[in-house]
Amino acid sequence: MEENIKQLTDTTLANIAACDTGAQLNDIRIGILGKSGALTALLKSMKDIPPEKRPEVGKIVNVARERLEAAIADRQAVIEQQELDRRLQSEKIDISIDVPTPCAGGYHPLTLIRNRIVDFFSSLSFVVDEGPEIETDYYNFEALNIPADHPAREMQDTFFVTDKFLLRSQTSAGQIRMMEKVKPPIKMISPGRVFRADEADATHSPVFHQVEGLVVDKGITMCDLKGILDLFAKKFFNENTQTRFRPSYFPFTEPSVEVDASCSQCGGKGCRVCKGTGWIEILGAGMVNRNVLKNCDIDPDIYTGYAFGVGLDRITNIIYGINNLRTVYENDIRFLKQFN
Ligand code: PHE
């Protein structure tokens, strides 16, 4: 009996030492210590042993059981540690690999100039009011003195969404919205995107940007318009910049002008940038047409006003010396990086 127990213990200890999964170890435990395990069977056969020998044999069995239980627990701990190590190894994340450093974002050149224009006019107490990009025919045309059959509609090839709704072709729509909301004195700018069915090329894009300006009060004259635009040009190009008005036509202003700034590149002598003329066109403007004031319930015998529409893309191109409008819209990171 004693010999049996010793042999059983030794082989089992060897098996425990050799096993390397939790499942195997569990099988060994059940095989020896389980209900019908080998050691349990030995204990059951105690009844065949003479009573005087039982305590001694019982002790041997118990010692053997304790040794086996301890060996199983130790092995269990080792196997668990091994399994953990294996998992840590296989799931390890290599944090040493080089990743490209994300570059800090910056403002788009159009946004930079737009913000400067907004700051400039805000400092002169103009309020900023951005109208909707989807407009009604009424705000974009009708109320601006451009009825449905008016040939001036041809000046702007418009994207219509439905018969009544369109993508605004000019920020001038914002003038009407403002004059409906607020009665004079009015001093506002309306920056935003405008849309025209133009083919994209070096100087055209179906989406571009304008900043509309509107001032309505008693006694506003063309001198006020000239003064503010001159200040604007000196601020945005340089202090020697001159402005000139050329007669033009817009249905919503009378008289209407196109405004040129002396070329900041050559100072007006004539160069490649100004195509030898010494001047660069920067915006359209004029005195608000009486009909437009009337459409907004403002009495044109009491109030007068001026309006202007700056091409933001044009100003940006002049300031940064960009000669192809497409560069501004392609968003090539190498181009954009230069502005930060
Ligand atoms: N809305 C005109 C355009 O898009 C510009 C303009 C605005 C002209 C205000 C006069 C007054 O061409």
mmCIF file of C-alpha atoms and ligand atoms in Angstrom:
data_model
loop_
_atom_site.group_PDB
_atom_site.id
_atom_site.type_symbol
_atom_site.label_atom_id
_atom_site.label_comp_id
_atom_site.label_asym_id
_atom_site.label_seq_id
_atom_site.Cartn_x
_atom_site.Cartn_y
_atom_site.Cartn_z
ATOM 1 C CA MET A 1 0.000 0.000 0.000
ATOM 2 C CA GLU A 2 2.677 2.443 1.012
ATOM 3 C CA GLU A 3 4.681 1.600 -2.077
ATOM 4 C CA ASN A 4 1.606 2.124 -4.274
ATOM 5 C CA ILE A 5 0.998 5.564 -2.819
ATOM 6 C CA LYS A 6 4.615 6.584 -3.292
ATOM 7 C CA GLN A 7 4.639 5.441 -6.926
ATOM 8 C CA LEU A 8 1.341 7.114 -7.657
ATOM 9 C CA THR A 9 2.576 10.339 -6.057
ATOM 10 C CA ASP A 10 5.858 10.343 -7.947
ATOM 11 C CA THR A 11 4.363 9.714 -11.378
ATOM 12 C CA THR A 12 1.664 12.297 -10.761
ATOM 13 C CA LEU A 13 4.201 14.892 -9.595
ATOM 14 C CA ALA A 14 6.200 14.220 -12.766
ATOM 15 C CA ASN A 15 3.051 14.606 -14.875
ATOM 16 C CA ILE A 16 2.192 17.875 -13.118
ATOM 17 C CA ALA A 17 5.669 19.236 -13.749
ATOM 18 C CA ALA A 18 5.456 18.304 -17.429
ATOM 19 C CA CYS A 19 2.037 19.720 -18.204
ATOM 20 C CA ASP A 20 1.739 23.157 -19.660
ATOM 21 C CA THR A 21 -1.915 24.058 -20.074
ATOM 22 C CA GLY A 22 -4.616 24.712 -17.491
ATOM 23 C CA ALA A 23 -6.840 22.083 -19.128
ATOM 24 C CA GLN A 24 -4.194 19.350 -18.876
ATOM 25 C CA LEU A 25 -3.580 20.232 -15.246
ATOM 26 C CA ASN A 26 -7.274 20.030 -14.514
ATOM 27 C CA ASP A 27 -7.432 16.545 -16.091
ATOM 28 C CA ILE A 28 -4.557 15.417 -13.882
ATOM 29 C CA ARG A 29 -6.253 16.829 -10.777
ATOM 30 C CA ILE A 30 -9.513 15.049 -11.514
ATOM 31 C CA GLY A 31 -7.640 11.838 -12.370
ATOM 32 C CA ILE A 32 -5.965 11.720 -8.993
ATOM 33 C CA LEU A 33 -7.997 13.752 -6.489
ATOM 34 C CA GLY A 34 -11.446 13.684 -8.106
ATOM 35 C CA LYS A 35 -14.401 11.582 -6.868
ATOM 36 C CA SER A 36 -13.250 8.567 -8.814
ATOM 37 C CA GLY A 37 -9.590 9.591 -8.851
ATOM 38 C CA ALA A 38 -6.730 7.175 -8.088
ATOM 39 C CA LEU A 39 -5.903 8.559 -4.633
ATOM 40 C CA THR A 40 -9.544 8.725 -3.675
ATOM 41 C CA ALA A 41 -9.857 5.050 -4.680
ATOM 42 C CA LEU A 42 -6.920 4.226 -2.428
ATOM 43 C CA LEU A 43 -8.613 5.962 0.489
ATOM 44 C CA LYS A 44 -11.739 3.964 -0.171
ATOM 45 C CA SER A 45 -9.744 0.722 0.029
ATOM 46 C CA MET A 46 -8.672 1.590 3.615
ATOM 47 C CA LYS A 47 -11.401 -0.658 4.826
ATOM 48 C CA ASP A 48 -9.320 -3.652 3.673
ATOM 49 C CA ILE A 49 -6.441 -2.622 5.891
ATOM 50 C CA PRO A 50 -6.177 -3.936 9.414
ATOM 51 C CA PRO A 51 -7.574 -1.336 11.818
ATOM 52 C CA GLU A 52 -4.330 -0.830 13.716
ATOM 53 C CA LYS A 53 -2.520 0.146 10.513
ATOM 54 C CA ARG A 54 -5.197 2.563 9.330
ATOM 55 C CA PRO A 55 -4.017 5.725 11.117
ATOM 56 C CA GLU A 56 -0.527 5.314 9.710
ATOM 57 C CA VAL A 57 -1.694 4.661 6.149
ATOM 58 C CA GLY A 58 -4.279 7.425 6.463
ATOM 59 C CA LYS A 59 -1.527 9.827 7.369
ATOM 60 C CA ILE A 60 0.554 8.797 4.371
ATOM 61 C CA VAL A 61 -2.427 9.308 2.041
ATOM 62 C CA ASN A 62 -3.125 12.719 3.521
ATOM 63 C CA VAL A 63 0.478 13.822 3.180
ATOM 64 C CA ALA A 64 0.475 12.605 -0.403
ATOM 65 C CA ARG A 65 -2.754 14.526 -1.084
ATOM 66 C CA GLU A 66 -1.348 17.708 0.402
ATOM 67 C CA ARG A 67 1.829 17.416 -1.670
ATOM 68 C CA LEU A 68 -0.169 16.862 -4.822
ATOM 69 C CA GLU A 69 -2.545 19.742 -4.118
ATOM 70 C CA ALA A 70 0.383 22.054 -3.447
ATOM 71 C CA ALA A 71 2.167 20.914 -6.625
ATOM 72 C CA ILE A 72 -1.006 21.498 -8.669
ATOM 73 C CA ALA A 73 -1.477 24.986 -7.200
ATOM 74 C CA ASP A 74 2.165 25.897 -7.924
ATOM 75 C CA ARG A 75 1.960 24.579 -11.459
ATOM 76 C CA GLN A 76 -1.312 26.420 -11.946
ATOM 77 C CA ALA A 77 0.381 29.694 -11.002
ATOM 78 C CA VAL A 78 3.275 29.025 -13.390
ATOM 79 C CA ILE A 79 0.929 28.161 -16.269
ATOM 80 C CA GLU A 80 -1.162 31.277 -15.689
ATOM 81 C CA GLN A 81 1.957 33.421 -15.696
ATOM 82 C CA GLN A 82 3.143 31.769 -18.915
ATOM 83 C CA GLU A 83 -0.200 32.330 -20.570
ATOM 84 C CA LEU A 84 -0.186 35.972 -19.524
ATOM 85 C CA ASP A 85 3.350 36.419 -20.850
ATOM 86 C CA ARG A 86 2.351 34.810 -24.144
ATOM 87 C CA ARG A 87 -0.633 37.135 -24.489
ATOM 88 C CA LEU A 88 1.347 40.225 -23.591
ATOM 89 C CA GLN A 89 3.928 39.252 -26.166
ATOM 90 C CA SER A 90 1.454 38.591 -28.969
ATOM 91 C CA GLU A 91 -0.715 41.633 -28.286
ATOM 92 C CA LYS A 92 2.172 44.002 -27.802
ATOM 93 C CA ILE A 93 1.842 47.356 -29.596
ATOM 94 C CA ASP A 94 5.035 48.693 -31.053
ATOM 95 C CA ILE A 95 4.974 52.313 -29.997
ATOM 96 C CA SER A 96 8.454 52.949 -31.284
ATOM 97 C CA ILE A 97 7.382 53.141 -34.939
ATOM 98 C CA ASP A 98 7.681 56.531 -36.648
ATOM 99 C CA VAL A 99 4.382 58.242 -37.462
ATOM 100 C CA PRO A 100 4.056 61.457 -39.435
ATOM 101 C CA THR A 101 3.589 64.393 -37.067
ATOM 102 C CA PRO A 102 0.201 66.000 -37.692
ATOM 103 C CA CYS A 103 0.667 69.567 -38.861
ATOM 104 C CA ALA A 104 -1.226 72.327 -37.110
ATOM 105 C CA GLY A 105 -4.158 73.701 -39.084
ATOM 106 C CA GLY A 106 -4.326 77.305 -40.164
ATOM 107 C CA TYR A 107 -6.660 79.736 -41.819
ATOM 108 C CA HIS A 108 -7.279 79.605 -45.542
ATOM 109 C CA PRO A 109 -6.008 82.775 -47.292
ATOM 110 C CA LEU A 110 -9.583 83.736 -48.179
ATOM 111 C CA THR A 111 -10.567 83.470 -44.528
ATOM 112 C CA LEU A 112 -7.550 85.533 -43.478
ATOM 113 C CA ILE A 113 -8.491 88.392 -45.812
ATOM 114 C CA ARG A 114 -12.188 88.070 -45.054
ATOM 115 C CA ASN A 115 -11.405 88.412 -41.338
ATOM 116 C CA ARG A 116 -9.256 91.465 -42.011
ATOM 117 C CA ILE A 117 -12.025 93.073 -44.067
ATOM 118 C CA VAL A 118 -14.563 92.332 -41.334
ATOM 119 C CA ASP A 119 -12.204 93.807 -38.708
ATOM 120 C CA PHE A 120 -11.641 96.909 -40.821
ATOM 121 C CA PHE A 121 -15.337 97.674 -41.319
ATOM 122 C CA SER A 122 -16.263 96.658 -37.757
ATOM 123 C CA SER A 123 -13.756 99.217 -36.506
ATOM 124 C CA LEU A 124 -15.759 101.814 -38.450
ATOM 125 C CA SER A 125 -18.944 100.583 -36.703
ATOM 126 C CA PHE A 126 -20.374 98.612 -39.607
ATOM 127 C CA VAL A 127 -22.437 95.643 -38.396
ATOM 128 C CA VAL A 128 -21.834 92.224 -39.954
ATOM 129 C CA ASP A 129 -24.829 90.325 -41.286
ATOM 130 C CA GLU A 130 -24.506 87.141 -43.335
ATOM 131 C CA GLY A 131 -27.576 86.305 -45.354
ATOM 132 C CA PRO A 132 -28.632 82.868 -46.611
ATOM 133 C CA GLU A 133 -26.825 81.197 -49.527
ATOM 134 C CA ILE A 134 -30.089 79.893 -50.942
ATOM 135 C CA GLU A 135 -32.095 82.988 -51.767
ATOM 136 C CA THR A 136 -35.416 83.775 -53.307
ATOM 137 C CA ASP A 137 -35.660 85.416 -56.699
ATOM 138 C CA TYR A 138 -37.156 88.401 -54.886
ATOM 139 C CA TYR A 139 -34.094 89.196 -52.727
ATOM 140 C CA ASN A 140 -31.483 88.319 -55.326
ATOM 141 C CA PHE A 141 -33.170 90.141 -58.241
ATOM 142 C CA GLU A 142 -36.670 91.639 -57.974
ATOM 143 C CA ALA A 143 -36.153 93.876 -54.963
ATOM 144 C CA LEU A 144 -32.780 94.940 -56.381
ATOM 145 C CA ASN A 145 -34.573 96.519 -59.325
ATOM 146 C CA ILE A 146 -33.978 93.544 -61.619
ATOM 147 C CA PRO A 147 -37.435 92.333 -62.728
ATOM 148 C CA ALA A 148 -37.843 88.957 -64.422
ATOM 149 C CA ASP A 149 -37.533 90.283 -67.966
ATOM 150 C CA HIS A 150 -34.665 92.669 -67.223
ATOM 151 C CA PRO A 151 -31.619 92.170 -69.479
ATOM 152 C CA ALA A 152 -29.324 92.742 -66.449
ATOM 153 C CA ARG A 153 -30.156 89.185 -65.378
ATOM 154 C CA GLU A 154 -27.873 88.122 -68.197
ATOM 155 C CA MET A 155 -24.910 89.643 -66.308
ATOM 156 C CA GLN A 156 -25.142 86.805 -63.818
ATOM 157 C CA ASP A 157 -25.685 83.262 -65.017
ATOM 158 C CA THR A 158 -27.649 81.943 -62.081
ATOM 159 C CA PHE A 159 -28.077 78.469 -60.573
ATOM 160 C CA PHE A 160 -31.791 78.044 -59.950
ATOM 161 C CA VAL A 161 -32.855 75.503 -57.332
ATOM 162 C CA THR A 162 -36.573 75.847 -58.168
ATOM 163 C CA ASP A 163 -38.541 78.581 -59.994
ATOM 164 C CA LYS A 164 -38.477 80.669 -56.855
ATOM 165 C CA PHE A 165 -35.248 79.643 -55.109
ATOM 166 C CA LEU A 166 -31.710 80.082 -56.375
ATOM 167 C CA LEU A 167 -28.114 80.030 -55.158
ATOM 168 C CA ARG A 168 -27.503 83.734 -54.578
ATOM 169 C CA SER A 169 -25.473 85.236 -57.391
ATOM 170 C CA GLN A 170 -24.478 88.312 -55.352
ATOM 171 C CA THR A 171 -24.326 89.339 -51.710
ATOM 172 C CA SER A 172 -26.413 92.391 -52.712
ATOM 173 C CA ALA A 173 -29.404 90.281 -51.627
ATOM 174 C CA GLY A 174 -28.197 91.066 -48.090
ATOM 175 C CA GLN A 175 -28.894 94.776 -48.652
ATOM 176 C CA ILE A 176 -32.602 94.125 -49.007
ATOM 177 C CA ARG A 177 -32.743 91.809 -46.004
ATOM 178 C CA MET A 178 -31.028 94.469 -43.909
ATOM 179 C CA MET A 179 -33.245 97.353 -45.073
ATOM 180 C CA GLU A 180 -36.355 95.276 -44.358
ATOM 181 C CA LYS A 181 -35.143 94.551 -40.822
ATOM 182 C CA VAL A 182 -33.611 97.877 -39.824
ATOM 183 C CA LYS A 183 -34.532 101.445 -40.673
ATOM 184 C CA PRO A 184 -31.806 104.070 -41.292
ATOM 185 C CA PRO A 185 -29.231 104.856 -40.133
ATOM 186 C CA ILE A 186 -27.849 101.591 -41.557
ATOM 187 C CA LYS A 187 -24.196 100.665 -41.768
ATOM 188 C CA MET A 188 -23.539 97.042 -42.564
ATOM 189 C CA ILE A 189 -21.353 94.568 -44.405
ATOM 190 C CA SER A 190 -22.414 91.143 -45.582
ATOM 191 C CA PRO A 191 -19.585 88.740 -46.404
ATOM 192 C CA GLY A 192 -20.326 85.409 -48.019
ATOM 193 C CA ARG A 193 -20.222 82.871 -50.822
ATOM 194 C CA VAL A 194 -21.926 83.545 -54.132
ATOM 195 C CA PHE A 195 -22.604 81.243 -57.059
ATOM 196 C CA ARG A 196 -22.655 81.696 -60.824
ATOM 197 C CA ALA A 197 -22.707 79.155 -63.623
ATOM 198 C CA ASP A 198 -19.205 80.091 -64.788
ATOM 199 C CA GLU A 199 -16.659 77.674 -66.179
ATOM 200 C CA ALA A 200 -13.717 77.360 -63.747
ATOM 201 C CA ASP A 201 -10.502 78.858 -65.119
ATOM 202 C CA ALA A 202 -7.639 81.054 -63.908
ATOM 203 C CA THR A 203 -9.969 83.985 -63.206
ATOM 204 C CA HIS A 204 -13.411 82.368 -62.771
ATOM 205 C CA SER A 205 -15.000 79.904 -60.396
ATOM 206 C CA PRO A 206 -18.649 78.837 -60.044
ATOM 207 C CA VAL A 207 -18.314 79.614 -56.325
ATOM 208 C CA PHE A 208 -16.590 82.754 -55.135
ATOM 209 C CA HIS A 209 -16.816 85.306 -52.363
ATOM 210 C CA GLN A 210 -18.035 88.857 -51.986
ATOM 211 C CA VAL A 211 -18.288 91.366 -49.195
ATOM 212 C CA GLU A 212 -21.271 93.637 -49.613
ATOM 213 C CA GLY A 213 -21.343 97.030 -47.949
ATOM 214 C CA LEU A 214 -24.366 99.250 -47.373
ATOM 215 C CA VAL A 215 -24.751 102.639 -45.734
ATOM 216 C CA VAL A 216 -28.115 104.448 -45.668
ATOM 217 C CA ASP A 217 -28.789 107.658 -43.812
ATOM 218 C CA LYS A 218 -29.771 111.281 -44.342
ATOM 219 C CA GLY A 219 -27.271 113.157 -46.485
ATOM 220 C CA ILE A 220 -25.088 110.259 -47.648
ATOM 221 C CA THR A 221 -23.280 111.238 -50.850
ATOM 222 C CA MET A 222 -20.862 109.796 -53.339
ATOM 223 C CA CYS A 223 -18.075 111.571 -51.394
ATOM 224 C CA ASP A 224 -18.743 109.256 -48.451
ATOM 225 C CA LEU A 225 -18.435 106.284 -50.781
ATOM 226 C CA LYS A 226 -15.211 107.558 -52.272
ATOM 227 C CA GLY A 227 -13.817 108.296 -48.810
ATOM 228 C CA ILE A 228 -14.492 104.881 -47.354
ATOM 229 C CA LEU A 229 -13.232 102.993 -50.395
ATOM 230 C CA ASP A 230 -10.085 105.074 -50.536
ATOM 231 C CA LEU A 231 -9.401 104.297 -46.883
ATOM 232 C CA PHE A 232 -10.099 100.638 -47.573
ATOM 233 C CA ALA A 233 -7.651 100.505 -50.496
ATOM 234 C CA LYS A 234 -4.907 102.298 -48.539
ATOM 235 C CA LYS A 235 -5.384 99.899 -45.648
ATOM 236 C CA PHE A 236 -5.362 96.727 -47.760
ATOM 237 C CA PHE A 237 -2.714 97.555 -50.352
ATOM 238 C CA ASN A 238 -0.500 100.377 -49.114
ATOM 239 C CA GLU A 239 -0.813 103.965 -47.929
ATOM 240 C CA ASN A 240 0.124 105.402 -51.321
ATOM 241 C CA THR A 241 -2.688 103.555 -53.085
ATOM 242 C CA GLN A 242 -5.032 105.792 -55.108
ATOM 243 C CA THR A 243 -8.579 104.918 -56.138
ATOM 244 C CA ARG A 244 -10.557 106.016 -59.160
ATOM 245 C CA PHE A 245 -14.206 105.679 -60.114
ATOM 246 C CA ARG A 246 -15.206 104.629 -63.621
ATOM 247 C CA PRO A 247 -18.838 105.006 -64.712
ATOM 248 C CA SER A 248 -20.621 101.659 -64.844
ATOM 249 C CA TYR A 249 -24.068 100.147 -64.593
ATOM 250 C CA PHE A 250 -25.842 98.137 -61.920
ATOM 251 C CA PRO A 251 -29.657 98.116 -61.750
ATOM 252 C CA PHE A 252 -29.632 98.638 -57.970
ATOM 253 C CA THR A 253 -27.313 101.666 -57.887
ATOM 254 C CA GLU A 254 -27.568 105.019 -59.647
ATOM 255 C CA PRO A 255 -25.069 106.325 -60.455
ATOM 256 C CA SER A 256 -22.944 103.182 -60.578
ATOM 257 C CA VAL A 257 -19.192 102.915 -60.666
ATOM 258 C CA GLU A 258 -16.437 100.426 -61.001
ATOM 259 C CA VAL A 259 -13.585 101.165 -58.640
ATOM 260 C CA ASP A 260 -9.933 100.721 -59.509
ATOM 261 C CA ALA A 261 -6.965 100.850 -57.143
ATOM 262 C CA SER A 262 -3.566 101.939 -58.355
ATOM 263 C CA CYS A 263 -1.437 98.839 -58.876
ATOM 264 C CA SER A 264 0.380 98.026 -55.638
ATOM 265 C CA GLN A 265 2.995 96.095 -57.578
ATOM 266 C CA CYS A 266 4.312 98.970 -59.738
ATOM 267 C CA GLY A 267 2.784 101.939 -57.927
ATOM 268 C CA GLY A 268 0.802 102.863 -61.044
ATOM 269 C CA LYS A 269 3.613 102.918 -63.604
ATOM 270 C CA GLY A 270 2.308 99.861 -65.402
ATOM 271 C CA CYS A 271 3.493 96.265 -65.062
ATOM 272 C CA ARG A 272 2.566 92.676 -65.821
ATOM 273 C CA VAL A 273 0.166 92.492 -62.867
ATOM 274 C CA CYS A 274 -1.924 95.507 -63.973
ATOM 275 C CA LYS A 275 -1.401 94.644 -67.652
ATOM 276 C CA GLY A 276 0.439 97.890 -68.179
ATOM 277 C CA THR A 277 -2.507 100.107 -67.137
ATOM 278 C CA GLY A 278 -1.308 101.042 -63.649
ATOM 279 C CA TRP A 279 -4.811 100.231 -62.278
ATOM 280 C CA ILE A 280 -6.549 97.136 -60.943
ATOM 281 C CA GLU A 281 -10.320 96.801 -60.703
ATOM 282 C CA ILE A 282 -11.317 95.902 -57.150
ATOM 283 C CA LEU A 283 -15.072 96.333 -56.813
ATOM 284 C CA GLY A 284 -18.442 97.600 -58.031
ATOM 285 C CA ALA A 285 -20.347 100.299 -56.175
ATOM 286 C CA GLY A 286 -22.802 103.161 -56.426
ATOM 287 C CA MET A 287 -25.541 105.175 -54.790
ATOM 288 C CA VAL A 288 -28.512 102.980 -53.804
ATOM 289 C CA ASN A 289 -31.176 103.263 -56.504
ATOM 290 C CA ARG A 290 -34.335 105.097 -55.389
ATOM 291 C CA ASN A 291 -36.448 102.116 -56.446
ATOM 292 C CA VAL A 292 -34.485 99.822 -54.149
ATOM 293 C CA LEU A 293 -35.048 102.139 -51.175
ATOM 294 C CA LYS A 294 -38.758 102.298 -52.038
ATOM 295 C CA ASN A 295 -38.954 98.493 -52.248
ATOM 296 C CA CYS A 296 -37.782 98.442 -48.624
ATOM 297 C CA ASP A 297 -40.174 101.182 -47.454
ATOM 298 C CA ILE A 298 -37.423 103.751 -47.077
ATOM 299 C CA ASP A 299 -38.315 107.204 -48.396
ATOM 300 C CA PRO A 300 -35.726 108.128 -51.089
ATOM 301 C CA ASP A 301 -36.598 111.822 -50.687
ATOM 302 C CA ILE A 302 -35.344 111.692 -47.103
ATOM 303 C CA TYR A 303 -32.635 109.046 -47.202
ATOM 304 C CA THR A 304 -29.799 108.253 -49.534
ATOM 305 C CA GLY A 305 -27.212 105.535 -49.383
ATOM 306 C CA TYR A 306 -24.269 103.889 -51.004
ATOM 307 C CA ALA A 307 -23.489 100.242 -51.624
ATOM 308 C CA PHE A 308 -20.422 98.353 -52.756
ATOM 309 C CA GLY A 309 -19.536 94.766 -53.520
ATOM 310 C CA VAL A 310 -15.933 93.687 -53.063
ATOM 311 C CA GLY A 311 -14.678 90.534 -54.779
ATOM 312 C CA LEU A 312 -12.933 88.825 -51.868
ATOM 313 C CA ASP A 313 -11.102 86.357 -54.109
ATOM 314 C CA ARG A 314 -9.754 89.203 -56.214
ATOM 315 C CA ILE A 315 -8.494 91.181 -53.224
ATOM 316 C CA THR A 316 -6.877 88.038 -51.772
ATOM 317 C CA ASN A 317 -5.132 87.293 -55.068
ATOM 318 C CA ILE A 318 -3.813 90.836 -55.333
ATOM 319 C CA ILE A 319 -2.567 90.936 -51.741
ATOM 320 C CA TYR A 320 -0.786 87.572 -51.912
ATOM 321 C CA GLY A 321 0.272 87.816 -55.554
ATOM 322 C CA ILE A 322 -1.674 84.696 -56.537
ATOM 323 C CA ASN A 323 -2.171 84.611 -60.293
ATOM 324 C CA ASN A 324 -4.418 81.589 -60.711
ATOM 325 C CA LEU A 325 -7.738 81.468 -58.888
ATOM 326 C CA ARG A 326 -7.721 77.679 -59.065
ATOM 327 C CA THR A 327 -4.801 77.494 -56.618
ATOM 328 C CA VAL A 328 -7.036 79.138 -54.043
ATOM 329 C CA TYR A 329 -9.675 76.413 -54.369
ATOM 330 C CA GLU A 330 -7.571 73.288 -54.817
ATOM 331 C CA ASN A 331 -6.532 73.206 -51.146
ATOM 332 C CA ASP A 332 -3.099 71.789 -51.853
ATOM 333 C CA ILE A 333 -1.473 71.619 -48.424
ATOM 334 C CA ARG A 334 1.855 72.950 -49.815
ATOM 335 C CA PHE A 335 0.041 76.089 -50.947
ATOM 336 C CA LEU A 336 -1.998 76.524 -47.771
ATOM 337 C CA LYS A 337 1.029 76.054 -45.502
ATOM 338 C CA GLN A 338 2.540 79.287 -46.790
ATOM 339 C CA PHE A 339 -0.119 81.347 -45.047
ATOM 340 C CA ASN A 340 0.534 80.198 -41.488
HETATM 341 N N1 PHE B 1 -23.520 92.926 -56.810
HETATM 342 C C1 PHE B 1 -22.597 93.472 -57.784
HETATM 343 C C2 PHE B 1 -21.921 92.312 -58.512
HETATM 344 O O1 PHE B 1 -21.959 91.225 -58.047
HETATM 345 C C3 PHE B 1 -21.578 94.349 -57.133
HETATM 346 C C4 PHE B 1 -22.168 95.595 -56.524
HETATM 347 C C5 PHE B 1 -22.556 95.610 -55.223
HETATM 348 C C6 PHE B 1 -22.326 96.730 -57.281
HETATM 349 C C7 PHE B 1 -23.094 96.770 -54.653
HETATM 350 C C8 PHE B 1 -22.859 97.876 -56.752
HETATM 351 C C9 PHE B 1 -23.233 97.895 -55.453
HETATM 352 O O2 PHE B 1 -21.356 92.491 -59.565
#
